[in-house]
mmCIF file of C-alpha atoms in Angstrom:
data_model
loop_
_atom_site.group_PDB
_atom_site.id
_atom_site.type_symbol
_atom_site.label_atom_id
_atom_site.label_comp_id
_atom_site.label_asym_id
_atom_site.label_seq_id
_atom_site.Cartn_x
_atom_site.Cartn_y
_atom_site.Cartn_z
ATOM 1 C CA MET A 68 0.005 0.014 -0.015
ATOM 2 C CA SER A 69 1.222 3.493 -0.783
ATOM 3 C CA LYS A 70 1.877 5.848 2.066
ATOM 4 C CA ARG A 71 -0.355 8.879 2.090
ATOM 5 C CA GLN A 72 1.435 12.190 2.640
ATOM 6 C CA ASN A 73 0.037 14.730 5.058
ATOM 7 C CA PRO A 74 -0.179 18.360 3.908
ATOM 8 C CA SER A 75 3.039 19.450 5.638
ATOM 9 C CA GLU A 76 5.065 16.621 4.012
ATOM 10 C CA ARG A 77 3.549 17.454 0.615
ATOM 11 C CA THR A 78 4.437 21.120 0.977
ATOM 12 C CA ALA A 79 7.963 20.331 2.045
ATOM 13 C CA ASP A 80 8.400 18.003 -0.965
ATOM 14 C CA GLN A 81 7.084 20.632 -3.373
ATOM 15 C CA ASN A 82 9.301 23.315 -1.824
ATOM 16 C CA SER A 83 12.402 21.098 -2.216
ATOM 17 C CA GLY A 84 11.512 20.534 -5.921
ATOM 18 C CA THR A 85 10.986 24.211 -6.628
ATOM 19 C CA GLN A 86 14.130 25.176 -4.714
ATOM 20 C CA LEU A 87 16.179 22.722 -6.789
ATOM 21 C CA GLY A 88 14.654 24.210 -9.946
ATOM 22 C CA ALA A 89 15.494 27.711 -8.703
ATOM 23 C CA TRP A 90 19.140 26.699 -8.150
ATOM 24 C CA LEU A 91 19.256 25.138 -11.589
ATOM 25 C CA LEU A 92 17.916 28.287 -13.194
ATOM 26 C CA GLY A 93 20.284 30.494 -11.260
ATOM 27 C CA LEU A 94 23.235 28.292 -12.211
ATOM 28 C CA SER A 95 22.254 28.265 -15.878
ATOM 29 C CA VAL A 96 21.826 32.059 -15.978
ATOM 30 C CA ALA A 97 25.333 32.403 -14.477
ATOM 31 C CA VAL A 98 27.009 29.794 -16.674
ATOM 32 C CA LEU A 99 25.339 30.547 -20.018
ATOM 33 C CA PRO A 100 27.205 33.825 -20.817
ATOM 34 C CA LEU A 101 30.556 32.279 -19.798
ATOM 35 C CA CYS A 102 30.321 29.119 -21.957
ATOM 36 C CA MET A 103 32.247 29.224 -25.230
ATOM 37 C CA ASN A 104 34.132 26.883 -27.538
ATOM 38 C CA LEU A 105 37.644 28.138 -28.227
ATOM 39 C CA LYS A 106 38.089 25.649 -31.056
ATOM 40 C CA MET A 107 37.216 28.253 -33.651
ATOM 41 C CA GLU A 108 36.607 25.870 -36.567
ATOM 42 C CA ASP A 109 33.767 24.402 -34.512
ATOM 43 C CA SER A 110 30.723 26.163 -33.060
ATOM 44 C CA PHE A 111 31.605 28.974 -30.658
ATOM 45 C CA ASP A 112 28.047 29.012 -29.251
ATOM 46 C CA LEU A 113 27.438 25.243 -28.967
ATOM 47 C CA PRO A 114 28.220 25.091 -25.177
ATOM 48 C CA LYS A 115 25.706 27.872 -24.591
ATOM 49 C CA TRP A 116 23.078 26.014 -26.567
ATOM 50 C CA THR A 117 23.829 22.777 -24.695
ATOM 51 C CA VAL A 118 23.515 24.429 -21.255
ATOM 52 C CA LEU A 119 20.302 26.161 -22.309
ATOM 53 C CA THR A 120 18.670 22.970 -23.556
ATOM 54 C CA LEU A 121 19.703 20.851 -20.539
ATOM 55 C CA SER A 122 18.547 23.610 -18.121
ATOM 56 C CA VAL A 123 15.137 23.935 -19.679
ATOM 57 C CA ALA A 124 14.678 20.142 -19.805
ATOM 58 C CA ALA A 125 15.679 19.736 -16.141
ATOM 59 C CA VAL A 126 13.436 22.536 -14.936
ATOM 60 C CA TRP A 127 10.442 21.217 -16.887
ATOM 61 C CA LEU A 128 10.950 17.766 -15.445
ATOM 62 C CA LEU A 129 10.797 19.322 -11.962
ATOM 63 C CA LEU A 130 7.749 21.404 -12.928
ATOM 64 C CA GLY A 131 5.984 18.374 -14.387
ATOM 65 C CA ARG A 132 6.660 16.356 -11.236
ATOM 66 C CA GLN A 133 5.325 19.176 -9.086
ATOM 67 C CA TRP A 134 2.209 19.647 -11.176
ATOM 68 C CA LEU A 135 1.431 15.922 -11.195
ATOM 69 C CA LYS A 136 1.563 15.889 -7.406
ATOM 70 C CA GLU A 137 -0.591 19.029 -7.083
ATOM 71 C CA LYS A 138 -3.232 17.622 -9.452
ATOM 72 C CA ASN A 139 -6.211 19.926 -8.955
ATOM 73 C CA ALA A 140 -4.094 22.639 -7.303
ATOM 74 C CA LEU A 141 -2.208 23.426 -10.547
ATOM 75 C CA THR A 142 -1.160 27.096 -10.629
ATOM 76 C CA ILE A 143 0.255 28.809 -13.719
ATOM 77 C CA ARG A 144 1.793 32.256 -13.231
ATOM 78 C CA THR A 145 1.586 34.909 -15.909
ATOM 79 C CA SER A 146 3.358 38.199 -16.515
ATOM 80 C CA GLN A 147 2.932 41.357 -18.593
ATOM 81 C CA LEU A 148 5.637 40.049 -20.951
ATOM 82 C CA ASP A 149 3.690 36.937 -22.008
ATOM 83 C CA LEU A 150 1.726 38.573 -24.808
ATOM 84 C CA PRO A 151 4.667 40.553 -26.303
ATOM 85 C CA LEU A 152 6.835 37.382 -26.189
ATOM 86 C CA LEU A 153 4.092 35.367 -27.817
ATOM 87 C CA GLY A 154 3.625 37.986 -30.538
ATOM 88 C CA PHE A 155 7.387 38.055 -31.178
ATOM 89 C CA LEU A 156 7.500 34.220 -31.486
ATOM 90 C CA VAL A 157 4.455 34.139 -33.802
ATOM 91 C CA VAL A 158 6.037 36.728 -36.127
ATOM 92 C CA GLY A 159 9.297 34.778 -36.018
ATOM 93 C CA ILE A 160 7.745 31.464 -36.978
ATOM 94 C CA LEU A 161 5.787 33.067 -39.773
ATOM 95 C CA SER A 162 8.925 34.777 -41.145
ATOM 96 C CA SER A 163 10.762 31.425 -40.893
ATOM 97 C CA PHE A 164 7.985 29.715 -42.852
ATOM 98 C CA PHE A 165 8.281 32.254 -45.697
ATOM 99 C CA SER A 166 12.084 32.436 -45.557
ATOM 100 C CA LEU A 167 14.246 31.379 -48.535
ATOM 101 C CA ASP A 168 16.142 29.042 -46.232
ATOM 102 C CA LYS A 169 13.611 27.642 -43.813
ATOM 103 C CA ALA A 170 16.006 25.282 -41.997
ATOM 104 C CA ASP A 171 18.497 28.016 -41.116
ATOM 105 C CA SER A 172 15.713 30.421 -40.122
ATOM 106 C CA LEU A 173 14.115 27.804 -37.892
ATOM 107 C CA TRP A 174 17.132 26.097 -36.260
ATOM 108 C CA GLY A 175 19.934 28.571 -36.795
ATOM 109 C CA PHE A 176 22.971 27.676 -38.900
ATOM 110 C CA TYR A 177 26.140 25.866 -37.984
ATOM 111 C CA ARG A 178 28.517 27.714 -35.586
ATOM 112 C CA ILE A 179 25.932 30.408 -34.731
ATOM 113 C CA TYR A 180 22.937 28.538 -33.399
ATOM 114 C CA THR A 181 21.541 31.641 -31.728
ATOM 115 C CA PHE A 182 20.378 32.938 -35.144
ATOM 116 C CA GLY A 183 17.197 30.909 -35.380
ATOM 117 C CA TRP A 184 13.604 30.773 -34.208
ATOM 118 C CA PHE A 185 13.982 27.655 -32.066
ATOM 119 C CA PRO A 186 16.888 28.941 -29.925
ATOM 120 C CA THR A 187 14.895 32.126 -29.393
ATOM 121 C CA PHE A 188 11.892 29.995 -28.379
ATOM 122 C CA MET A 189 14.063 28.131 -25.871
ATOM 123 C CA LEU A 190 15.224 31.372 -24.295
ATOM 124 C CA ALA A 191 11.563 32.394 -23.963
ATOM 125 C CA VAL A 192 10.800 29.029 -22.350
ATOM 126 C CA LEU A 193 13.675 29.613 -19.905
ATOM 127 C CA PHE A 194 12.116 32.975 -18.926
ATOM 128 C CA TRP A 195 8.662 31.435 -18.515
ATOM 129 C CA SER A 196 10.114 28.506 -16.513
ATOM 130 C CA GLY A 197 11.675 31.003 -14.142
ATOM 131 C CA LEU A 198 8.331 32.688 -13.816
ATOM 132 C CA GLN A 199 6.726 29.423 -12.694
ATOM 133 C CA ILE A 200 9.385 28.208 -10.330
ATOM 134 C CA LEU A 201 11.141 31.228 -8.814
ATOM 135 C CA LYS A 202 9.980 33.067 -5.739
ATOM 136 C CA PRO A 203 10.620 36.743 -4.891
ATOM 137 C CA ALA A 204 13.180 35.651 -2.299
ATOM 138 C CA ASP A 205 15.237 33.914 -4.999
ATOM 139 C CA THR A 206 16.049 37.277 -6.610
ATOM 140 C CA ARG A 207 18.171 38.126 -3.594
ATOM 141 C CA TRP A 208 20.861 35.761 -4.809
ATOM 142 C CA ILE A 209 20.102 35.364 -8.512
ATOM 143 C CA ILE A 210 20.419 39.085 -9.356
ATOM 144 C CA PRO A 211 23.809 39.471 -7.536
ATOM 145 C CA THR A 212 24.974 36.327 -9.352
ATOM 146 C CA ILE A 213 23.950 37.745 -12.738
ATOM 147 C CA LEU A 214 25.689 41.034 -11.997
ATOM 148 C CA THR A 215 28.860 39.353 -10.733
ATOM 149 C CA VAL A 216 29.136 37.364 -13.964
ATOM 150 C CA ALA A 217 28.383 40.530 -15.980
ATOM 151 C CA ALA A 218 31.202 42.395 -14.200
ATOM 152 C CA ALA A 219 33.652 39.606 -15.047
ATOM 153 C CA ILE A 220 32.598 39.661 -18.698
ATOM 154 C CA ALA A 221 32.793 43.466 -18.805
ATOM 155 C CA ILE A 222 36.376 43.356 -17.448
ATOM 156 C CA TYR A 223 37.249 40.726 -20.119
ATOM 157 C CA GLY A 224 35.812 43.051 -22.794
ATOM 158 C CA LEU A 225 37.937 45.970 -21.550
ATOM 159 C CA LEU A 226 41.007 43.745 -21.615
ATOM 160 C CA GLN A 227 40.206 42.786 -25.200
ATOM 161 C CA TYR A 228 39.960 46.413 -26.241
ATOM 162 C CA ALA A 229 43.333 47.083 -24.645
ATOM 163 C CA GLY A 230 44.865 44.217 -26.662
ATOM 164 C CA ARG A 231 45.404 41.985 -23.623
ATOM 165 C CA GLU A 232 43.528 38.928 -24.757
ATOM 166 C CA ILE A 233 43.349 36.133 -22.145
ATOM 167 C CA PHE A 234 42.914 33.179 -24.538
ATOM 168 C CA SER A 235 45.528 32.502 -27.214
ATOM 169 C CA ARG A 236 42.949 31.177 -29.723
ATOM 170 C CA MET A 237 40.980 34.453 -29.715
ATOM 171 C CA PRO A 238 41.665 37.122 -32.367
ATOM 172 C CA LYS A 239 43.524 39.961 -30.704
ATOM 173 C CA GLY A 240 44.567 43.539 -31.321
ATOM 174 C CA PRO A 241 44.109 46.814 -29.433
ATOM 175 C CA GLY A 242 41.175 48.957 -30.512
ATOM 176 C CA LEU A 243 39.008 46.142 -31.857
ATOM 177 C CA ARG A 244 35.294 45.963 -31.106
ATOM 178 C CA THR A 245 34.908 43.734 -28.076
ATOM 179 C CA TRP A 246 32.903 40.513 -27.823
ATOM 180 C CA ALA A 247 34.288 38.827 -24.655
ATOM 181 C CA THR A 248 32.723 35.402 -24.197
ATOM 182 C CA LEU A 249 29.670 36.218 -26.424
ATOM 183 C CA GLY A 250 31.480 35.804 -29.738
ATOM 184 C CA ASN A 251 30.071 38.906 -31.389
ATOM 185 C CA PRO A 252 30.090 42.651 -30.455
ATOM 186 C CA ILE A 253 26.325 42.812 -31.075
ATOM 187 C CA TYR A 254 25.657 39.911 -28.676
ATOM 188 C CA LEU A 255 27.956 41.431 -26.039
ATOM 189 C CA GLY A 256 26.230 44.817 -26.487
ATOM 190 C CA ALA A 257 22.806 43.214 -25.965
ATOM 191 C CA TYR A 258 23.942 41.324 -22.905
ATOM 192 C CA LEU A 259 25.574 44.399 -21.317
ATOM 193 C CA MET A 260 22.506 46.495 -22.133
ATOM 194 C CA MET A 261 20.300 44.128 -20.176
ATOM 195 C CA THR A 262 22.663 43.643 -17.240
ATOM 196 C CA LEU A 263 23.478 47.391 -17.036
ATOM 197 C CA LEU A 264 19.768 48.196 -16.737
ATOM 198 C CA VAL A 265 19.460 45.613 -13.924
ATOM 199 C CA ALA A 266 22.422 47.226 -12.167
ATOM 200 C CA PHE A 267 20.977 50.688 -12.779
ATOM 201 C CA HIS A 268 17.654 49.648 -11.368
ATOM 202 C CA SER A 269 19.411 48.442 -8.233
ATOM 203 C CA PHE A 270 21.431 51.671 -8.053
ATOM 204 C CA ILE A 271 18.506 54.082 -8.256
ATOM 205 C CA GLN A 272 16.589 52.036 -5.707
ATOM 206 C CA LYS A 273 19.406 52.289 -3.153
ATOM 207 C CA PRO A 274 22.483 54.218 -4.348
ATOM 208 C CA GLY A 275 25.878 53.013 -3.218
ATOM 209 C CA PHE A 276 29.535 53.189 -4.210
ATOM 210 C CA LEU A 277 29.786 49.600 -5.347
ATOM 211 C CA LYS A 278 26.540 49.776 -7.375
ATOM 212 C CA GLY A 279 27.656 52.992 -8.994
ATOM 213 C CA GLY A 280 31.055 51.510 -9.794
ATOM 214 C CA LEU A 281 29.403 48.452 -11.362
ATOM 215 C CA CYS A 282 27.214 50.671 -13.532
ATOM 216 C CA LEU A 283 30.340 52.578 -14.629
ATOM 217 C CA LEU A 284 32.202 49.350 -15.428
ATOM 218 C CA LEU A 285 29.309 47.923 -17.467
ATOM 219 C CA ALA A 286 28.776 51.192 -19.275
ATOM 220 C CA CYS A 287 32.451 51.475 -20.288
ATOM 221 C CA SER A 288 32.502 47.902 -21.587
ATOM 222 C CA LEU A 289 29.211 48.484 -23.434
ATOM 223 C CA PHE A 290 30.730 51.529 -25.105
ATOM 224 C CA PHE A 291 33.603 49.478 -26.568
ATOM 225 C CA THR A 292 31.227 47.094 -28.325
ATOM 226 C CA PHE A 293 30.400 50.125 -30.562
ATOM 227 C CA SER A 294 26.887 48.743 -30.921
ATOM 228 C CA ARG A 295 24.582 51.700 -31.494
ATOM 229 C CA GLY A 296 21.440 49.631 -30.983
ATOM 230 C CA ALA A 297 22.613 48.604 -27.550
ATOM 231 C CA TRP A 298 23.548 52.169 -26.714
ATOM 232 C CA LEU A 299 20.083 53.390 -27.745
ATOM 233 C CA GLY A 300 18.304 50.547 -25.863
ATOM 234 C CA THR A 301 20.264 51.318 -22.704
ATOM 235 C CA GLY A 302 19.479 55.030 -22.944
ATOM 236 C CA LEU A 303 15.744 54.438 -23.397
ATOM 237 C CA GLY A 304 15.681 51.837 -20.623
ATOM 238 C CA ALA A 305 17.485 54.201 -18.232
ATOM 239 C CA LEU A 306 15.043 56.986 -18.998
ATOM 240 C CA TRP A 307 12.083 54.664 -18.367
ATOM 241 C CA LEU A 308 13.545 53.595 -15.015
ATOM 242 C CA LEU A 309 14.117 57.223 -14.018
ATOM 243 C CA TRP A 310 10.527 57.991 -14.845
ATOM 244 C CA GLN A 311 9.316 55.022 -12.793
ATOM 245 C CA PHE A 312 11.361 56.089 -9.764
ATOM 246 C CA ARG A 313 10.843 59.837 -10.100
ATOM 247 C CA PHE A 314 8.842 60.055 -6.874
ATOM 248 C CA SER A 315 10.113 57.205 -4.727
ATOM 249 C CA GLN A 316 13.744 58.301 -4.259
ATOM 250 C CA GLY A 317 13.546 62.040 -4.856
ATOM 251 C CA ILE A 318 14.316 63.212 -8.358
ATOM 252 C CA GLY A 319 17.113 65.611 -7.299
ATOM 253 C CA LYS A 320 19.184 62.989 -5.527
ATOM 254 C CA THR A 321 18.607 60.365 -8.236
ATOM 255 C CA LEU A 322 19.611 62.761 -11.061
ATOM 256 C CA ARG A 323 22.698 63.844 -9.161
ATOM 257 C CA ASN A 324 23.877 60.266 -8.751
ATOM 258 C CA VAL A 325 23.141 59.395 -12.373
ATOM 259 C CA GLY A 326 24.831 62.573 -13.557
ATOM 260 C CA LEU A 327 27.940 61.603 -11.602
ATOM 261 C CA ILE A 328 28.100 58.212 -13.313
ATOM 262 C CA LEU A 329 27.647 59.860 -16.733
ATOM 263 C CA CYS A 330 30.355 62.397 -16.016
ATOM 264 C CA LEU A 331 32.805 59.703 -14.858
ATOM 265 C CA SER A 332 31.985 57.524 -17.884
ATOM 266 C CA THR A 333 32.562 60.453 -20.279
ATOM 267 C CA ALA A 334 35.835 61.416 -18.559
ATOM 268 C CA VAL A 335 37.167 57.853 -18.742
ATOM 269 C CA LEU A 336 36.047 57.291 -22.336
ATOM 270 C CA TRP A 337 36.767 60.788 -23.754
ATOM 271 C CA PRO A 338 40.023 59.911 -25.504
ATOM 272 C CA VAL A 339 38.331 57.056 -27.373
ATOM 273 C CA ILE A 340 35.195 59.127 -28.060
ATOM 274 C CA LYS A 341 37.329 61.903 -29.545
ATOM 275 C CA LYS A 342 39.401 59.556 -31.691
ATOM 276 C CA ASN A 343 36.928 56.926 -32.831
ATOM 277 C CA VAL A 344 33.374 58.213 -32.379
ATOM 278 C CA LEU A 345 33.229 61.926 -33.137
ATOM 279 C CA PRO A 346 34.974 61.723 -36.554
ATOM 280 C CA ARG A 347 32.641 58.996 -37.829
ATOM 281 C CA TRP A 348 29.097 58.163 -36.786
ATOM 282 C CA GLN A 349 28.731 55.143 -39.132
ATOM 283 C CA ILE A 350 29.729 52.616 -36.439
ATOM 284 C CA GLY A 351 27.707 49.392 -36.860
#
């Protein structure tokens, strides 16, 4: 005969499953940006794709186990991003269907698997999985983990721009657009844009020296990707955050702190801005 669990045992079992899923998600978010294949004739992004696929599969196994045990108590969480993400994926699958090369549009092509609808879909599933399994308390360690990894990648990008490449297989030379562990300046720009806005959100909530320094570090590394789209996205995101927090922290204090970061960033980057940016605005 099967042993019947009492409510407290069932809750403890469910909590252990969701906590394991939270740790898996946190680990995957930290490891994903760092994974790369230095054997350049093979796929640079294949380790990222492998970690993403295994993480999503593991989390969904845990979610499925939890939902089977809950039976009638199944709860699905939603967010304001669900509809925009769904619309983006629908447009993507339609464009893949009408593409001249359907296989590449759907799966991504060899060496750069991130260019494809299915990898994008898997990233959306990773986000939605986190929405189902993470609790507000989990952000206390997941966000610092994300920002710590972002700081390491930003430092690597700055070293690349200075011509001090860490890995011998990587192309090197001072003054090149940086890509760090992302393999492409556009990818690095997008990653730093997102993490910089997370750091900026934390900074304007509760300003501090370390938070301001992290924003400065990420901003400098983002600049050296020379990705105008990432620059523009960061600027718009920062303005939106300032608007959201205009009353909670006091606009004068917030603008003073933000202005200090901007002034420091400009002072640090001015030699490069004067040499590489002002003479030509056609940077890709």
